[in-house]
Amino acid sequence: MARWRQAVELAMSEEEFEGLAAIARARSEAARRVERAQMLLAYGENPSFFAVGQRFGVHHQTVQRCVERAVAYGPLAALDDRPRPGKEPTITPEAKAWLVSLACDKAKEHGYPHELWTTRLLARHAREHGPAAGHECLAKLVQGTVCKILGHEEIKPHKVRYYLERRDAEFEQKMAEVLCVYREVQVLKKAAAKSKKPGKPVAIVSYDEKPGIQAIATTAPDLPPVPGTYATFARDYEYKRHGTLSLLAGIDLLTGRVHALVKERHRSREFIEFLKLLDAAYPASTAIKLILDNHSAHISRETQAWLAAQPAGRFEFTFTPKHGSWLNLIEGFFSKFARAVLRHIRVASKQELKERIVAGIEDVNRHPVIHTWSYKLAEAA
């Protein structure tokens, strides 16, 4: 004779109740955990398997199993499925190790035209060559299993993460020289703030080139925004190229003033023209110190010959190390100028682009910003 199904007493602490309530309201939890938390809370209010099952549209035995797990393992532990024995693994640890070792090679090293493995290619190679290597269990290997094995070992042989090898043996020394110049800037600023007497006349300029600024023209007029209808400007996808220009610029680290030239190219003759611009911008008694990279135009015979003809001490160069352009403050100015002025720019000719770049530099110089370097400055000798 069938017996009445008796209610199971479910005791919960305040902490467990609050945990279940938080999970029951969560939007990022798994649906089964949310549903089980709601069932346990409902059962706590009304201890009836049948009533709770009707409320959530599930069988009353589903509610009973959930409550019994909560009594046996705790309310929070009952939200997850219990581990099942499952099928015995057919892929041996040795086969997995062979597969992982294979994934650490490049596909081209095994006769494929691919540079790197794809999981599909790796599975195919394992099926074809695994049994011959003594791993018969790989004869029916599928792509999904390869993904699981590689994921467990945290290996992604189909991806490339780039790094930069340090190729300048004197990197630390050159970096210290640049930081010492920034320290000098800091000292000069403090001295100028404390004393009204002019010190030794010196100008420190951070210089670099920004090549490849494209002169791009639209092929149809831009459409303006329309309130409530079109939030942004609309632009035709087609465009016309008019060539590129190079911006040669240096920022005075003491005043914030930007010295600039816009040229077709950035060879030695253009660099010398920029040096002449600096020479005309400062009094003859001022020492001009430049922070710049090792571009060929900066160290060419033509440049060296021009510098040799200048008065002693007029120009002094401090070079950043190779792959150390981030040490040059002008890079920050270029980034800001590109976002503010050059982004989305459209012009009818290269001449118009040049005029707008020059106008942008003049606008910057109307309200100059003094750039300051602080990173690792305390480490400078």
mmCIF file of C-alpha atoms in Angstrom, residues 78-380:
data_model
loop_
_atom_site.group_PDB
_atom_site.id
_atom_site.type_symbol
_atom_site.label_atom_id
_atom_site.label_comp_id
_atom_site.label_asym_id
_atom_site.label_seq_id
_atom_site.Cartn_x
_atom_site.Cartn_y
_atom_site.Cartn_z
ATOM 1 C CA ALA A 78 22.697 21.314 -3.396
ATOM 2 C CA LEU A 79 22.588 23.890 -6.197
ATOM 3 C CA ASP A 80 25.265 22.038 -8.199
ATOM 4 C CA ASP A 81 25.025 18.613 -9.825
ATOM 5 C CA ARG A 82 26.720 15.841 -7.943
ATOM 6 C CA PRO A 83 29.749 14.332 -9.704
ATOM 7 C CA ARG A 84 28.937 11.233 -11.758
ATOM 8 C CA PRO A 85 31.321 8.349 -12.407
ATOM 9 C CA GLY A 86 31.077 8.721 -16.188
ATOM 10 C CA LYS A 87 32.849 6.655 -18.776
ATOM 11 C CA GLU A 88 36.370 5.459 -18.190
ATOM 12 C CA PRO A 89 38.849 7.669 -20.098
ATOM 13 C CA THR A 90 40.140 6.021 -23.249
ATOM 14 C CA ILE A 91 42.981 8.476 -23.968
ATOM 15 C CA THR A 92 45.988 7.590 -21.868
ATOM 16 C CA PRO A 93 48.132 10.186 -20.050
ATOM 17 C CA GLU A 94 51.030 9.249 -22.352
ATOM 18 C CA ALA A 95 48.895 10.019 -25.418
ATOM 19 C CA LYS A 96 47.866 13.366 -23.945
ATOM 20 C CA ALA A 97 51.498 14.238 -23.244
ATOM 21 C CA TRP A 98 52.414 13.311 -26.845
ATOM 22 C CA LEU A 99 49.606 15.521 -28.161
ATOM 23 C CA VAL A 100 50.626 18.473 -25.975
ATOM 24 C CA SER A 101 54.245 18.088 -27.042
ATOM 25 C CA LEU A 102 53.095 18.065 -30.666
ATOM 26 C CA ALA A 103 51.063 21.240 -30.099
ATOM 27 C CA CYS A 104 54.191 22.998 -28.825
ATOM 28 C CA ASP A 105 55.801 22.559 -32.268
ATOM 29 C CA LYS A 106 54.895 24.555 -35.334
ATOM 30 C CA ALA A 107 52.751 22.863 -37.959
ATOM 31 C CA LYS A 108 55.280 23.719 -40.669
ATOM 32 C CA GLU A 109 57.879 21.622 -38.813
ATOM 33 C CA HIS A 110 55.736 18.565 -39.556
ATOM 34 C CA GLY A 111 55.431 19.143 -43.287
ATOM 35 C CA TYR A 112 52.288 21.282 -43.403
ATOM 36 C CA PRO A 113 51.987 24.598 -45.263
ATOM 37 C CA HIS A 114 50.357 26.094 -42.155
ATOM 38 C CA GLU A 115 52.542 28.194 -39.884
ATOM 39 C CA LEU A 116 50.632 27.252 -36.731
ATOM 40 C CA TRP A 117 48.310 24.448 -35.757
ATOM 41 C CA THR A 118 44.575 24.683 -35.882
ATOM 42 C CA THR A 119 42.738 22.329 -33.550
ATOM 43 C CA ARG A 120 41.161 20.608 -36.547
ATOM 44 C CA LEU A 121 44.562 20.087 -38.207
ATOM 45 C CA LEU A 122 46.093 18.895 -34.937
ATOM 46 C CA ALA A 123 43.302 16.343 -34.476
ATOM 47 C CA ARG A 124 43.765 15.064 -38.024
ATOM 48 C CA HIS A 125 47.523 14.746 -37.581
ATOM 49 C CA ALA A 126 47.035 12.861 -34.294
ATOM 50 C CA ARG A 127 44.574 10.442 -35.917
ATOM 51 C CA GLU A 128 46.987 9.739 -38.776
ATOM 52 C CA HIS A 129 50.244 9.505 -36.826
ATOM 53 C CA GLY A 130 49.194 8.754 -33.231
ATOM 54 C CA PRO A 131 48.771 4.972 -33.659
ATOM 55 C CA ALA A 132 52.182 4.697 -35.336
ATOM 56 C CA ALA A 133 53.697 6.509 -32.339
ATOM 57 C CA GLY A 134 52.222 3.895 -30.007
ATOM 58 C CA HIS A 135 49.008 5.719 -29.090
ATOM 59 C CA GLU A 136 46.214 3.641 -30.599
ATOM 60 C CA CYS A 137 43.684 5.524 -28.476
ATOM 61 C CA LEU A 138 44.135 8.595 -30.723
ATOM 62 C CA ALA A 139 42.866 6.800 -33.833
ATOM 63 C CA LYS A 140 39.406 8.353 -33.428
ATOM 64 C CA LEU A 141 40.427 11.648 -31.836
ATOM 65 C CA VAL A 142 38.055 14.527 -32.598
ATOM 66 C CA GLN A 143 38.570 18.276 -32.544
ATOM 67 C CA GLY A 144 36.506 18.831 -29.407
ATOM 68 C CA THR A 145 38.671 16.462 -27.388
ATOM 69 C CA VAL A 146 41.796 18.249 -28.612
ATOM 70 C CA CYS A 147 40.325 21.540 -27.385
ATOM 71 C CA LYS A 148 39.634 20.012 -23.957
ATOM 72 C CA ILE A 149 43.140 18.551 -23.620
ATOM 73 C CA LEU A 150 44.850 21.782 -24.675
ATOM 74 C CA GLY A 151 42.518 23.851 -22.502
ATOM 75 C CA HIS A 152 43.360 21.744 -19.467
ATOM 76 C CA GLU A 153 47.061 22.400 -20.106
ATOM 77 C CA GLU A 154 46.374 26.100 -20.848
ATOM 78 C CA ILE A 155 47.971 25.909 -24.313
ATOM 79 C CA LYS A 156 46.728 27.881 -27.326
ATOM 80 C CA PRO A 157 48.976 26.848 -30.231
ATOM 81 C CA HIS A 158 46.755 28.651 -32.776
ATOM 82 C CA LYS A 159 47.537 32.074 -31.274
ATOM 83 C CA VAL A 160 50.581 34.351 -31.312
ATOM 84 C CA ARG A 161 51.478 36.773 -28.523
ATOM 85 C CA TYR A 162 54.065 39.297 -29.619
ATOM 86 C CA TYR A 163 57.020 40.420 -27.553
ATOM 87 C CA LEU A 164 59.906 42.774 -28.178
ATOM 88 C CA GLU A 165 63.421 41.460 -27.777
ATOM 89 C CA ARG A 166 65.819 43.981 -26.325
ATOM 90 C CA ARG A 167 68.472 44.464 -29.004
ATOM 91 C CA ASP A 168 70.300 47.468 -27.577
ATOM 92 C CA ALA A 169 73.077 46.326 -25.249
ATOM 93 C CA GLU A 170 73.355 49.871 -23.884
ATOM 94 C CA PHE A 171 69.629 50.283 -23.237
ATOM 95 C CA GLU A 172 69.942 51.018 -19.508
ATOM 96 C CA GLN A 173 72.766 53.504 -20.017
ATOM 97 C CA LYS A 174 70.955 55.398 -22.762
ATOM 98 C CA MET A 175 67.732 55.412 -20.779
ATOM 99 C CA ALA A 176 69.594 56.897 -17.804
ATOM 100 C CA GLU A 177 70.981 59.637 -20.062
ATOM 101 C CA VAL A 178 67.484 60.557 -21.226
ATOM 102 C CA LEU A 179 66.167 60.524 -17.660
ATOM 103 C CA CYS A 180 69.030 62.771 -16.596
ATOM 104 C CA VAL A 181 67.907 65.309 -19.183
ATOM 105 C CA TYR A 182 64.386 65.163 -17.751
ATOM 106 C CA ARG A 183 65.869 65.625 -14.287
ATOM 107 C CA GLU A 184 67.660 68.709 -15.605
ATOM 108 C CA VAL A 185 64.311 70.023 -16.865
ATOM 109 C CA GLN A 186 62.860 69.531 -13.404
ATOM 110 C CA VAL A 187 65.770 71.338 -11.756
ATOM 111 C CA LEU A 188 65.558 74.271 -14.178
ATOM 112 C CA LYS A 189 61.818 74.639 -13.545
ATOM 113 C CA LYS A 190 62.333 74.726 -9.769
ATOM 114 C CA ALA A 191 65.209 77.194 -10.080
ATOM 115 C CA ALA A 192 63.139 79.485 -12.304
ATOM 116 C CA ALA A 193 60.264 79.399 -9.800
ATOM 117 C CA LYS A 194 62.490 80.311 -6.834
ATOM 118 C CA SER A 195 64.796 82.909 -8.374
ATOM 119 C CA LYS A 196 64.036 85.831 -10.620
ATOM 120 C CA LYS A 197 67.610 85.951 -11.889
ATOM 121 C CA PRO A 198 67.977 84.291 -15.292
ATOM 122 C CA GLY A 199 70.199 81.257 -15.199
ATOM 123 C CA LYS A 200 72.331 79.749 -17.883
ATOM 124 C CA PRO A 201 70.335 80.026 -21.130
ATOM 125 C CA VAL A 202 69.330 76.541 -22.239
ATOM 126 C CA ALA A 203 66.477 75.053 -24.291
ATOM 127 C CA ILE A 204 65.555 71.375 -24.038
ATOM 128 C CA VAL A 205 63.529 70.068 -26.955
ATOM 129 C CA SER A 206 61.934 66.632 -27.384
ATOM 130 C CA TYR A 207 61.914 65.900 -31.129
ATOM 131 C CA ASP A 208 60.596 63.271 -33.529
ATOM 132 C CA GLU A 209 58.875 62.839 -36.885
ATOM 133 C CA LYS A 210 55.332 61.682 -37.587
ATOM 134 C CA PRO A 211 55.428 60.387 -41.174
ATOM 135 C CA GLY A 212 52.651 59.073 -43.387
ATOM 136 C CA ILE A 213 49.893 61.552 -42.518
ATOM 137 C CA GLN A 214 47.375 60.808 -45.256
ATOM 138 C CA ALA A 215 45.694 63.503 -47.325
ATOM 139 C CA ILE A 216 42.317 61.863 -47.937
ATOM 140 C CA ALA A 217 39.414 63.511 -49.747
ATOM 141 C CA THR A 218 35.748 62.614 -49.592
ATOM 142 C CA THR A 219 33.887 61.702 -52.782
ATOM 143 C CA ALA A 220 30.548 62.962 -51.454
ATOM 144 C CA PRO A 221 29.583 65.629 -48.892
ATOM 145 C CA ASP A 222 29.401 64.642 -45.231
ATOM 146 C CA LEU A 223 25.878 64.634 -43.838
ATOM 147 C CA PRO A 224 25.431 66.500 -40.526
ATOM 148 C CA PRO A 225 23.679 65.068 -37.463
ATOM 149 C CA VAL A 226 19.918 65.501 -37.172
ATOM 150 C CA PRO A 227 18.602 65.743 -33.596
ATOM 151 C CA GLY A 228 16.400 62.789 -32.773
ATOM 152 C CA THR A 229 17.152 61.042 -36.092
ATOM 153 C CA TYR A 230 20.898 60.797 -36.863
ATOM 154 C CA ALA A 231 23.245 61.126 -33.904
ATOM 155 C CA THR A 232 26.514 61.341 -35.864
ATOM 156 C CA PHE A 233 27.990 62.706 -39.041
ATOM 157 C CA ALA A 234 27.453 60.388 -42.013
ATOM 158 C CA ARG A 235 30.313 59.892 -44.469
ATOM 159 C CA ASP A 236 30.483 58.041 -47.763
ATOM 160 C CA TYR A 237 32.688 54.950 -47.647
ATOM 161 C CA GLU A 238 34.584 55.848 -50.807
ATOM 162 C CA TYR A 239 37.501 58.261 -50.647
ATOM 163 C CA LYS A 240 40.356 59.583 -52.725
ATOM 164 C CA ARG A 241 44.031 59.613 -51.750
ATOM 165 C CA HIS A 242 46.230 62.637 -52.427
ATOM 166 C CA GLY A 243 49.443 61.303 -50.892
ATOM 167 C CA THR A 244 51.096 61.735 -47.497
ATOM 168 C CA LEU A 245 52.987 64.354 -45.503
ATOM 169 C CA SER A 246 55.451 64.207 -42.636
ATOM 170 C CA LEU A 247 55.270 66.306 -39.489
ATOM 171 C CA LEU A 248 58.648 67.188 -37.968
ATOM 172 C CA ALA A 249 58.053 68.557 -34.493
ATOM 173 C CA GLY A 250 59.850 69.332 -31.284
ATOM 174 C CA ILE A 251 58.321 70.474 -28.014
ATOM 175 C CA ASP A 252 60.205 72.789 -25.665
ATOM 176 C CA LEU A 253 60.011 71.029 -22.313
ATOM 177 C CA LEU A 254 60.491 74.289 -20.387
ATOM 178 C CA THR A 255 57.870 76.440 -22.137
ATOM 179 C CA GLY A 256 55.589 73.938 -23.870
ATOM 180 C CA ARG A 257 56.019 75.668 -27.242
ATOM 181 C CA VAL A 258 55.962 73.356 -30.267
ATOM 182 C CA HIS A 259 58.331 73.941 -33.186
ATOM 183 C CA ALA A 260 57.140 72.208 -36.346
ATOM 184 C CA LEU A 261 57.663 71.749 -40.052
ATOM 185 C CA VAL A 262 55.373 69.947 -42.490
ATOM 186 C CA LYS A 263 57.241 68.367 -45.393
ATOM 187 C CA GLU A 264 56.800 65.801 -48.144
ATOM 188 C CA ARG A 265 59.581 63.643 -46.680
ATOM 189 C CA HIS A 266 61.800 63.468 -43.590
ATOM 190 C CA ARG A 267 65.350 63.062 -44.885
ATOM 191 C CA SER A 268 68.563 64.681 -43.669
ATOM 192 C CA ARG A 269 67.846 67.912 -45.535
ATOM 193 C CA GLU A 270 64.438 68.250 -43.879
ATOM 194 C CA PHE A 271 65.973 67.535 -40.461
ATOM 195 C CA ILE A 272 68.642 70.179 -41.054
ATOM 196 C CA GLU A 273 65.883 72.600 -42.022
ATOM 197 C CA PHE A 274 64.226 71.898 -38.681
ATOM 198 C CA LEU A 275 67.533 72.518 -36.872
ATOM 199 C CA LYS A 276 67.768 75.859 -38.681
ATOM 200 C CA LEU A 277 64.257 76.628 -37.455
ATOM 201 C CA LEU A 278 65.390 75.986 -33.882
ATOM 202 C CA ASP A 279 68.544 77.998 -34.449
ATOM 203 C CA ALA A 280 66.443 81.004 -35.488
ATOM 204 C CA ALA A 281 63.978 80.554 -32.609
ATOM 205 C CA TYR A 282 66.517 80.893 -29.769
ATOM 206 C CA PRO A 283 69.209 83.505 -29.019
ATOM 207 C CA ALA A 284 72.730 82.671 -30.134
ATOM 208 C CA SER A 285 73.887 82.236 -26.515
ATOM 209 C CA THR A 286 71.287 79.530 -25.773
ATOM 210 C CA ALA A 287 72.382 75.896 -25.679
ATOM 211 C CA ILE A 288 69.827 73.747 -27.519
ATOM 212 C CA LYS A 289 69.553 70.169 -26.234
ATOM 213 C CA LEU A 290 67.542 67.686 -28.275
ATOM 214 C CA ILE A 291 66.111 64.323 -27.204
ATOM 215 C CA LEU A 292 65.634 62.213 -30.336
ATOM 216 C CA ASP A 293 65.871 58.679 -31.711
ATOM 217 C CA ASN A 294 68.527 57.050 -33.896
ATOM 218 C CA HIS A 295 66.876 57.719 -37.253
ATOM 219 C CA SER A 296 69.391 57.716 -40.098
ATOM 220 C CA ALA A 297 68.684 61.397 -40.837
ATOM 221 C CA HIS A 298 69.763 62.347 -37.303
ATOM 222 C CA ILE A 299 73.220 60.783 -37.595
ATOM 223 C CA SER A 300 73.933 61.100 -41.329
ATOM 224 C CA ARG A 301 77.107 62.644 -42.722
ATOM 225 C CA GLU A 302 75.074 65.553 -44.063
ATOM 226 C CA THR A 303 73.685 66.279 -40.609
ATOM 227 C CA GLN A 304 77.057 65.854 -38.913
ATOM 228 C CA ALA A 305 78.683 68.252 -41.403
ATOM 229 C CA TRP A 306 76.053 70.920 -40.712
ATOM 230 C CA LEU A 307 76.434 70.527 -36.940
ATOM 231 C CA ALA A 308 80.216 70.791 -37.212
ATOM 232 C CA ALA A 309 79.793 74.214 -38.808
ATOM 233 C CA GLN A 310 77.776 75.540 -35.860
ATOM 234 C CA PRO A 311 79.273 77.252 -32.787
ATOM 235 C CA ALA A 312 80.576 74.884 -30.120
ATOM 236 C CA GLY A 313 77.895 73.948 -27.582
ATOM 237 C CA ARG A 314 75.005 75.273 -29.665
ATOM 238 C CA PHE A 315 73.430 71.848 -30.273
ATOM 239 C CA GLU A 316 73.628 68.758 -28.059
ATOM 240 C CA PHE A 317 71.902 65.476 -28.912
ATOM 241 C CA THR A 318 70.695 62.823 -26.440
ATOM 242 C CA PHE A 319 69.564 59.659 -28.231
ATOM 243 C CA THR A 320 66.919 57.296 -26.930
ATOM 244 C CA PRO A 321 67.849 53.578 -26.974
ATOM 245 C CA LYS A 322 66.654 51.321 -29.755
ATOM 246 C CA HIS A 323 62.971 50.414 -29.268
ATOM 247 C CA GLY A 324 62.855 53.112 -26.578
ATOM 248 C CA SER A 325 60.740 55.710 -28.353
ATOM 249 C CA TRP A 326 58.346 55.611 -25.364
ATOM 250 C CA LEU A 327 61.051 57.536 -23.479
ATOM 251 C CA ASN A 328 60.538 60.533 -25.777
ATOM 252 C CA LEU A 329 57.903 62.977 -24.501
ATOM 253 C CA ILE A 330 57.046 64.176 -28.011
ATOM 254 C CA GLU A 331 55.299 60.844 -28.573
ATOM 255 C CA GLY A 332 52.605 61.870 -26.109
ATOM 256 C CA PHE A 333 52.103 65.136 -27.989
ATOM 257 C CA PHE A 334 51.814 63.267 -31.308
ATOM 258 C CA SER A 335 49.195 60.965 -29.809
ATOM 259 C CA LYS A 336 47.120 63.866 -28.501
ATOM 260 C CA PHE A 337 47.500 65.846 -31.751
ATOM 261 C CA ALA A 338 46.419 62.839 -33.816
ATOM 262 C CA ARG A 339 43.291 62.329 -31.711
ATOM 263 C CA ALA A 340 42.339 65.995 -31.590
ATOM 264 C CA VAL A 341 43.261 67.284 -35.069
ATOM 265 C CA LEU A 342 44.105 64.475 -37.495
ATOM 266 C CA ARG A 343 41.398 61.990 -36.568
ATOM 267 C CA HIS A 344 38.708 61.753 -39.283
ATOM 268 C CA ILE A 345 40.328 64.646 -41.181
ATOM 269 C CA ARG A 346 39.333 65.034 -44.851
ATOM 270 C CA VAL A 347 40.995 67.519 -47.227
ATOM 271 C CA ALA A 348 40.853 68.418 -50.908
ATOM 272 C CA SER A 349 44.645 68.426 -51.393
ATOM 273 C CA LYS A 350 47.987 67.965 -49.664
ATOM 274 C CA GLN A 351 48.336 71.729 -49.472
ATOM 275 C CA GLU A 352 45.105 71.962 -47.492
ATOM 276 C CA LEU A 353 46.324 69.203 -45.164
ATOM 277 C CA LYS A 354 49.575 71.112 -44.607
ATOM 278 C CA GLU A 355 47.707 74.324 -43.841
ATOM 279 C CA ARG A 356 45.426 72.599 -41.355
ATOM 280 C CA ILE A 357 48.353 70.895 -39.581
ATOM 281 C CA VAL A 358 50.164 74.223 -39.309
ATOM 282 C CA ALA A 359 46.964 75.837 -38.001
ATOM 283 C CA GLY A 360 46.662 73.024 -35.451
ATOM 284 C CA ILE A 361 50.226 73.660 -34.226
ATOM 285 C CA GLU A 362 49.501 77.389 -33.949
ATOM 286 C CA ASP A 363 46.384 76.613 -31.914
ATOM 287 C CA VAL A 364 48.473 74.461 -29.557
ATOM 288 C CA ASN A 365 51.021 77.258 -29.156
ATOM 289 C CA ARG A 366 48.310 79.734 -28.208
ATOM 290 C CA HIS A 367 47.744 77.679 -25.048
ATOM 291 C CA PRO A 368 51.004 75.718 -24.592
ATOM 292 C CA VAL A 369 51.066 72.736 -22.259
ATOM 293 C CA ILE A 370 54.296 71.960 -20.425
ATOM 294 C CA HIS A 371 54.840 68.209 -20.610
ATOM 295 C CA THR A 372 56.436 66.560 -17.576
ATOM 296 C CA TRP A 373 58.131 63.174 -17.288
ATOM 297 C CA SER A 374 57.913 61.469 -13.895
ATOM 298 C CA TYR A 375 58.153 57.715 -14.555
ATOM 299 C CA LYS A 376 61.422 56.280 -13.175
ATOM 300 C CA LEU A 377 62.803 59.799 -12.776
ATOM 301 C CA ALA A 378 63.894 59.008 -9.218
ATOM 302 C CA GLU A 379 66.166 56.269 -10.627
ATOM 303 C CA ALA A 380 68.128 58.708 -12.798
#
